[in-house]
Amino acid sequence: MGTIDVLFLFLFFFFISTMYAAEECLISICGRGNKSIPIRFPFRLQGQQPQHCGYPGFNLTCYSQSITVLEVPYSGDFFVRQINYDTQEILLYDPDNCLPRRLLNFNLSGTPFVSAFYQNYTFLSCPPSLTKSRFTSIDCLSNSTSSVLATSSSGLANSMFSSCEIISTLEIPVSGPVQYDEGFPNNLDKDIHLTWFLPDCSICEAQGGKCGLKSNTSREIDCYYAPGKGSSNDGLQVFRIICLSIVVPAITCAVCIACFACFRDRNRHGNTQRGSIAVAAAPEPAIVAMGLDETTIESYQKVVLGESRRLPGPNDTTCPICLAEYCSKETLRCIPECKHCFHADCIDEWLRLNGTCPVCRNTPSPAQANLDSV
Ligand SMILES: *[C@@H]1O[C@H](CO)[C@@H](O)[C@H](O)[C@H]1NC(C)=O
Ligand SMILES: *[C@@H]1O[C@H](CO)[C@@H](O)[C@H](O)[C@H]1NC(C)=O
Ligand SMILES: *[C@@H]1O[C@H](CO)[C@@H](O)[C@H](O)[C@H]1NC(C)=O
Ligand SMILES: *[C@@H]1O[C@H](CO)[C@@H](O)[C@H](O)[C@H]1NC(C)=O
Ligand SMILES: *[C@@H]1O[C@H](CO)[C@@H](O)[C@H](O)[C@H]1NC(C)=O
Ligand SMILES: *[C@@H]1O[C@H](CO)[C@@H](O)[C@H](O)[C@H]1NC(C)=O
């Protein structure tokens, strides 16, 4: 009987390792700690994930294993602050910390990205004496002989016409609708918020699935629900071939050996075979790598913020993951051991990839997690 166990064990490990090899579209992570960005469909890391793991136009590069870079064809490289797969948003910033300079020459042609909101801004170059006292100039564009200002108010721009020179007037992507003329706002330093409409994975993501291309030659997308299957259709094909060419003959062979052995030893036959098949049929848990499973995550306490927005535990008024301030009625989730809280959406995504608290790096102990989830 020992021979059958060994045979099954061997096949089982062979099977698992081949599945790993076939799975190329797993999530990549660029960066460490609270700055890490998970990269998966429609994005792909050039050089690390094959072309069919991403959608055309969504190439990213991971620079020195810590900074995610998006190349905008007519405007150069931008660093990626954050990608929100649920809302299909990407936040970009300028490596040189002078976003206004990049906005003066910003062109999204040839990319799948658009901004939800645009605003016309006029950039003016004024004598430093004029602006010192009254207006906020853009420091990184100004020098000792000229101060650069930007305004969304054409009236204000025209009133400055006599003393200042207009550099240019252009449509600039902004993060929200501008309701009133803001004078010379200081807000062009904020990250660029962009979104994309194709591929539309928002429904799939909202249902807990993962998007992927149907095949490496089409642009059609499909929604996958099984963990780890990702967007690799190649993977699925290899998987099927393995099933047909190895597992089926192996099981046939094993059954033959078992039947043969059955004649010699009737008593132990049933148990061994049933036990072994149960093992071979349950490879899923091995694929979930570092993160926590859904049951454990769901077992952590959820809090809906009241009007007072008072938080339990040692928590700030902003979510350390997305940096947005908490609003009343938002759902937060707290990690049981350290009592750190986050937007539920943010921390869930994190915990699926990483089993530690993003703030204090405590690992919720398995005992605690199991206890909570019972
Ligand atoms: C994305 O990467 C692929 C393969 O490396 C390349 O053929 C394609 O031109 C790249 N697209 C962009 C927009 O850089
Ligand atoms: C962006 O670049 C494309 C290609 O060079 C050009 O046709 C288009 O006019 C540019 N758009 C703006 C707003 O500059
Ligand atoms: C910006 O100005 C142009 C030309 O005056 C106009 O066509 C466009 O609608 C304006 N865009 C916004 C967002 O106001
Ligand atoms: C200051 O900046 C203006 C344009 O912004 C440029 O024309 C000028 O040469 C600069 N002066 C110095 C001293 O760098
Ligand atoms: C697409 O996948 C097939 C196998 O599934 C492979 O032979 C072919 O080279 C791939 N094509 C591209 C462009 O990657
Ligand atoms: C990320 O970590 C650095 C130091 O490790 C800290 O200064 C920064 O505030 C953290 N950011 C967030 C969003 O938690």
mmCIF file with all atom_site columns, C-alpha atoms in Angstrom, residues 10-125:
data_model
loop_
_atom_site.group_PDB
_atom_site.id
_atom_site.type_symbol
_atom_site.label_atom_id
_atom_site.label_alt_id
_atom_site.label_comp_id
_atom_site.label_asym_id
_atom_site.label_entity_id
_atom_site.label_seq_id
_atom_site.pdbx_PDB_ins_code
_atom_site.Cartn_x
_atom_site.Cartn_y
_atom_site.Cartn_z
_atom_site.occupancy
_atom_site.B_iso_or_equiv
_atom_site.pdbx_formal_charge
_atom_site.auth_seq_id
_atom_site.auth_comp_id
_atom_site.auth_asym_id
_atom_site.auth_atom_id
_atom_site.pdbx_PDB_model_num
ATOM 1   C CA . PHE A 1 10  ? 4.783   12.562 -5.912  1.00 0.00 ? 10  PHE A CA 1
ATOM 2   C CA . LEU A 1 11  ? 2.011   13.358 -8.385  1.00 0.00 ? 11  LEU A CA 1
ATOM 3   C CA . PHE A 1 12  ? 0.467   15.828 -5.966  1.00 0.00 ? 12  PHE A CA 1
ATOM 4   C CA . PHE A 1 13  ? 3.669   17.863 -5.619  1.00 0.00 ? 13  PHE A CA 1
ATOM 5   C CA . PHE A 1 14  ? 4.406   17.628 -9.317  1.00 0.00 ? 14  PHE A CA 1
ATOM 6   C CA . PHE A 1 15  ? 0.895   18.872 -10.036 1.00 0.00 ? 15  PHE A CA 1
ATOM 7   C CA . ILE A 1 16  ? 1.203   21.828 -7.617  1.00 0.00 ? 16  ILE A CA 1
ATOM 8   C CA . SER A 1 17  ? 4.606   22.937 -8.851  1.00 0.00 ? 17  SER A CA 1
ATOM 9   C CA . THR A 1 18  ? 3.482   22.774 -12.480 1.00 0.00 ? 18  THR A CA 1
ATOM 10  C CA . MET A 1 19  ? 0.471   24.897 -11.617 1.00 0.00 ? 19  MET A CA 1
ATOM 11  C CA . TYR A 1 20  ? 2.780   27.479 -10.081 1.00 0.00 ? 20  TYR A CA 1
ATOM 12  C CA . ALA A 1 21  ? 4.923   27.496 -13.200 1.00 0.00 ? 21  ALA A CA 1
ATOM 13  C CA . ALA A 1 22  ? 1.882   27.948 -15.435 1.00 0.00 ? 22  ALA A CA 1
ATOM 14  C CA . GLU A 1 23  ? 0.590   30.817 -13.346 1.00 0.00 ? 23  GLU A CA 1
ATOM 15  C CA . GLU A 1 24  ? 2.372   33.894 -14.697 1.00 0.00 ? 24  GLU A CA 1
ATOM 16  C CA . CYS A 1 25  ? -0.246  36.584 -14.131 1.00 0.00 ? 25  CYS A CA 1
ATOM 17  C CA . LEU A 1 26  ? -0.091  36.603 -10.335 1.00 0.00 ? 26  LEU A CA 1
ATOM 18  C CA . ILE A 1 27  ? -0.147  40.014 -8.672  1.00 0.00 ? 27  ILE A CA 1
ATOM 19  C CA . SER A 1 28  ? 3.209   41.777 -8.658  1.00 0.00 ? 28  SER A CA 1
ATOM 20  C CA . ILE A 1 29  ? 4.064   44.250 -5.965  1.00 0.00 ? 29  ILE A CA 1
ATOM 21  C CA . CYS A 1 30  ? 6.320   47.233 -6.518  1.00 0.00 ? 30  CYS A CA 1
ATOM 22  C CA . GLY A 1 31  ? 7.723   48.939 -3.445  1.00 0.00 ? 31  GLY A CA 1
ATOM 23  C CA . ARG A 1 32  ? 7.729   48.056 0.208   1.00 0.00 ? 32  ARG A CA 1
ATOM 24  C CA . GLY A 1 33  ? 5.651   48.850 3.255   1.00 0.00 ? 33  GLY A CA 1
ATOM 25  C CA . ASN A 1 34  ? 2.985   51.519 3.069   1.00 0.00 ? 34  ASN A CA 1
ATOM 26  C CA . LYS A 1 35  ? 4.217   52.663 -0.338  1.00 0.00 ? 35  LYS A CA 1
ATOM 27  C CA . SER A 1 36  ? 3.820   49.336 -2.083  1.00 0.00 ? 36  SER A CA 1
ATOM 28  C CA . ILE A 1 37  ? 1.535   49.144 -5.087  1.00 0.00 ? 37  ILE A CA 1
ATOM 29  C CA . PRO A 1 38  ? -0.108  45.892 -6.150  1.00 0.00 ? 38  PRO A CA 1
ATOM 30  C CA . ILE A 1 39  ? 0.100   45.522 -9.919  1.00 0.00 ? 39  ILE A CA 1
ATOM 31  C CA . ARG A 1 40  ? -2.355  43.327 -11.740 1.00 0.00 ? 40  ARG A CA 1
ATOM 32  C CA . PHE A 1 41  ? -4.682  43.416 -14.726 1.00 0.00 ? 41  PHE A CA 1
ATOM 33  C CA . PRO A 1 42  ? -5.252  45.760 -16.577 1.00 0.00 ? 42  PRO A CA 1
ATOM 34  C CA . PHE A 1 43  ? -1.758  46.926 -15.541 1.00 0.00 ? 43  PHE A CA 1
ATOM 35  C CA . ARG A 1 44  ? 1.318   44.813 -15.962 1.00 0.00 ? 44  ARG A CA 1
ATOM 36  C CA . LEU A 1 45  ? 4.944   45.181 -15.003 1.00 0.00 ? 45  LEU A CA 1
ATOM 37  C CA . GLN A 1 46  ? 7.075   45.292 -18.109 1.00 0.00 ? 46  GLN A CA 1
ATOM 38  C CA . GLY A 1 47  ? 9.730   42.618 -17.998 1.00 0.00 ? 47  GLY A CA 1
ATOM 39  C CA . GLN A 1 48  ? 8.097   40.730 -15.134 1.00 0.00 ? 48  GLN A CA 1
ATOM 40  C CA . GLN A 1 49  ? 4.649   39.812 -16.360 1.00 0.00 ? 49  GLN A CA 1
ATOM 41  C CA . PRO A 1 50  ? 4.016   38.572 -19.921 1.00 0.00 ? 50  PRO A CA 1
ATOM 42  C CA . GLN A 1 51  ? 2.215   40.857 -22.337 1.00 0.00 ? 51  GLN A CA 1
ATOM 43  C CA . HIS A 1 52  ? -1.126  39.056 -22.115 1.00 0.00 ? 52  HIS A CA 1
ATOM 44  C CA . CYS A 1 53  ? -1.247  39.753 -18.352 1.00 0.00 ? 53  CYS A CA 1
ATOM 45  C CA . GLY A 1 54  ? -2.044  43.391 -19.065 1.00 0.00 ? 54  GLY A CA 1
ATOM 46  C CA . TYR A 1 55  ? -4.196  45.467 -21.376 1.00 0.00 ? 55  TYR A CA 1
ATOM 47  C CA . PRO A 1 56  ? -2.513  47.511 -24.157 1.00 0.00 ? 56  PRO A CA 1
ATOM 48  C CA . GLY A 1 57  ? -1.444  50.913 -22.850 1.00 0.00 ? 57  GLY A CA 1
ATOM 49  C CA . PHE A 1 58  ? -1.178  49.810 -19.214 1.00 0.00 ? 58  PHE A CA 1
ATOM 50  C CA . ASN A 1 59  ? 2.560   49.108 -19.115 1.00 0.00 ? 59  ASN A CA 1
ATOM 51  C CA . LEU A 1 60  ? 4.246   50.002 -15.843 1.00 0.00 ? 60  LEU A CA 1
ATOM 52  C CA . THR A 1 61  ? 7.873   49.798 -14.821 1.00 0.00 ? 61  THR A CA 1
ATOM 53  C CA . CYS A 1 62  ? 9.132   49.142 -11.328 1.00 0.00 ? 62  CYS A CA 1
ATOM 54  C CA . TYR A 1 63  ? 12.155  51.365 -10.826 1.00 0.00 ? 63  TYR A CA 1
ATOM 55  C CA . SER A 1 64  ? 14.800  50.025 -8.421  1.00 0.00 ? 64  SER A CA 1
ATOM 56  C CA . GLN A 1 65  ? 12.137  47.747 -6.915  1.00 0.00 ? 65  GLN A CA 1
ATOM 57  C CA . SER A 1 66  ? 10.459  50.606 -5.129  1.00 0.00 ? 66  SER A CA 1
ATOM 58  C CA . ILE A 1 67  ? 8.955   53.183 -7.493  1.00 0.00 ? 67  ILE A CA 1
ATOM 59  C CA . THR A 1 68  ? 6.211   52.430 -9.965  1.00 0.00 ? 68  THR A CA 1
ATOM 60  C CA . VAL A 1 69  ? 6.577   54.441 -13.164 1.00 0.00 ? 69  VAL A CA 1
ATOM 61  C CA . LEU A 1 70  ? 3.994   55.162 -15.868 1.00 0.00 ? 70  LEU A CA 1
ATOM 62  C CA . GLU A 1 71  ? 5.300   56.435 -19.179 1.00 0.00 ? 71  GLU A CA 1
ATOM 63  C CA . VAL A 1 72  ? 2.974   58.982 -20.776 1.00 0.00 ? 72  VAL A CA 1
ATOM 64  C CA . PRO A 1 73  ? 4.018   59.000 -24.466 1.00 0.00 ? 73  PRO A CA 1
ATOM 65  C CA . TYR A 1 74  ? 3.949   62.789 -25.052 1.00 0.00 ? 74  TYR A CA 1
ATOM 66  C CA . SER A 1 75  ? 4.654   63.931 -21.486 1.00 0.00 ? 75  SER A CA 1
ATOM 67  C CA . GLY A 1 76  ? 7.359   61.695 -20.078 1.00 0.00 ? 76  GLY A CA 1
ATOM 68  C CA . ASP A 1 77  ? 7.510   59.555 -16.973 1.00 0.00 ? 77  ASP A CA 1
ATOM 69  C CA . PHE A 1 78  ? 5.273   59.974 -13.957 1.00 0.00 ? 78  PHE A CA 1
ATOM 70  C CA . PHE A 1 79  ? 5.530   58.167 -10.645 1.00 0.00 ? 79  PHE A CA 1
ATOM 71  C CA . VAL A 1 80  ? 2.461   56.273 -9.488  1.00 0.00 ? 80  VAL A CA 1
ATOM 72  C CA . ARG A 1 81  ? 1.183   57.084 -5.996  1.00 0.00 ? 81  ARG A CA 1
ATOM 73  C CA . GLN A 1 82  ? -1.743  54.701 -5.926  1.00 0.00 ? 82  GLN A CA 1
ATOM 74  C CA . ILE A 1 83  ? -3.946  52.519 -8.111  1.00 0.00 ? 83  ILE A CA 1
ATOM 75  C CA . ASN A 1 84  ? -7.547  51.939 -7.150  1.00 0.00 ? 84  ASN A CA 1
ATOM 76  C CA . TYR A 1 85  ? -8.840  48.913 -9.024  1.00 0.00 ? 85  TYR A CA 1
ATOM 77  C CA . ASP A 1 86  ? -12.413 49.231 -7.740  1.00 0.00 ? 86  ASP A CA 1
ATOM 78  C CA . THR A 1 87  ? -12.955 52.782 -8.931  1.00 0.00 ? 87  THR A CA 1
ATOM 79  C CA . GLN A 1 88  ? -10.478 52.500 -11.849 1.00 0.00 ? 88  GLN A CA 1
ATOM 80  C CA . GLU A 1 89  ? -8.349  55.422 -10.715 1.00 0.00 ? 89  GLU A CA 1
ATOM 81  C CA . ILE A 1 90  ? -4.631  56.048 -10.835 1.00 0.00 ? 90  ILE A CA 1
ATOM 82  C CA . LEU A 1 91  ? -2.828  58.827 -8.952  1.00 0.00 ? 91  LEU A CA 1
ATOM 83  C CA . LEU A 1 92  ? 0.337   60.219 -10.504 1.00 0.00 ? 92  LEU A CA 1
ATOM 84  C CA . TYR A 1 93  ? 2.976   62.581 -9.226  1.00 0.00 ? 93  TYR A CA 1
ATOM 85  C CA . ASP A 1 94  ? 6.057   64.260 -10.575 1.00 0.00 ? 94  ASP A CA 1
ATOM 86  C CA . PRO A 1 95  ? 9.445   62.747 -9.686  1.00 0.00 ? 95  PRO A CA 1
ATOM 87  C CA . ASP A 1 96  ? 10.872  66.282 -9.476  1.00 0.00 ? 96  ASP A CA 1
ATOM 88  C CA . ASN A 1 97  ? 8.074   67.623 -7.276  1.00 0.00 ? 97  ASN A CA 1
ATOM 89  C CA . CYS A 1 98  ? 7.093   70.299 -9.747  1.00 0.00 ? 98  CYS A CA 1
ATOM 90  C CA . LEU A 1 99  ? 3.738   69.175 -11.049 1.00 0.00 ? 99  LEU A CA 1
ATOM 91  C CA . PRO A 1 100 ? 2.805   72.611 -12.519 1.00 0.00 ? 100 PRO A CA 1
ATOM 92  C CA . ARG A 1 101 ? 5.771   72.360 -14.890 1.00 0.00 ? 101 ARG A CA 1
ATOM 93  C CA . ARG A 1 102 ? 4.565   68.944 -16.048 1.00 0.00 ? 102 ARG A CA 1
ATOM 94  C CA . LEU A 1 103 ? 0.993   70.225 -16.417 1.00 0.00 ? 103 LEU A CA 1
ATOM 95  C CA . LEU A 1 104 ? 2.182   72.958 -18.791 1.00 0.00 ? 104 LEU A CA 1
ATOM 96  C CA . ASN A 1 105 ? 3.093   70.185 -21.184 1.00 0.00 ? 105 ASN A CA 1
ATOM 97  C CA . PHE A 1 106 ? 0.578   67.479 -20.349 1.00 0.00 ? 106 PHE A CA 1
ATOM 98  C CA . ASN A 1 107 ? -0.937  65.414 -23.144 1.00 0.00 ? 107 ASN A CA 1
ATOM 99  C CA . LEU A 1 108 ? -2.748  62.128 -22.649 1.00 0.00 ? 108 LEU A CA 1
ATOM 100 C CA . SER A 1 109 ? -2.877  61.252 -26.358 1.00 0.00 ? 109 SER A CA 1
ATOM 101 C CA . GLY A 1 110 ? -1.973  57.636 -26.911 1.00 0.00 ? 110 GLY A CA 1
ATOM 102 C CA . THR A 1 111 ? -2.932  56.535 -23.413 1.00 0.00 ? 111 THR A CA 1
ATOM 103 C CA . PRO A 1 112 ? -6.143  54.911 -22.181 1.00 0.00 ? 112 PRO A CA 1
ATOM 104 C CA . PHE A 1 113 ? -6.350  57.496 -19.387 1.00 0.00 ? 113 PHE A CA 1
ATOM 105 C CA . VAL A 1 114 ? -8.571  60.540 -19.039 1.00 0.00 ? 114 VAL A CA 1
ATOM 106 C CA . SER A 1 115 ? -9.302  62.930 -16.233 1.00 0.00 ? 115 SER A CA 1
ATOM 107 C CA . ALA A 1 116 ? -12.812 63.077 -14.841 1.00 0.00 ? 116 ALA A CA 1
ATOM 108 C CA . PHE A 1 117 ? -12.568 66.861 -14.516 1.00 0.00 ? 117 PHE A CA 1
ATOM 109 C CA . TYR A 1 118 ? -10.730 69.511 -16.455 1.00 0.00 ? 118 TYR A CA 1
ATOM 110 C CA . GLN A 1 119 ? -10.313 73.196 -15.734 1.00 0.00 ? 119 GLN A CA 1
ATOM 111 C CA . ASN A 1 120 ? -8.852  75.980 -17.875 1.00 0.00 ? 120 ASN A CA 1
ATOM 112 C CA . TYR A 1 121 ? -5.868  77.593 -16.210 1.00 0.00 ? 121 TYR A CA 1
ATOM 113 C CA . THR A 1 122 ? -3.893  80.615 -17.279 1.00 0.00 ? 122 THR A CA 1
ATOM 114 C CA . PHE A 1 123 ? -0.217  80.667 -16.367 1.00 0.00 ? 123 PHE A CA 1
ATOM 115 C CA . LEU A 1 124 ? 1.272   84.131 -15.940 1.00 0.00 ? 124 LEU A CA 1
ATOM 116 C CA . SER A 1 125 ? 4.787   85.365 -15.483 1.00 0.00 ? 125 SER A CA 1
#
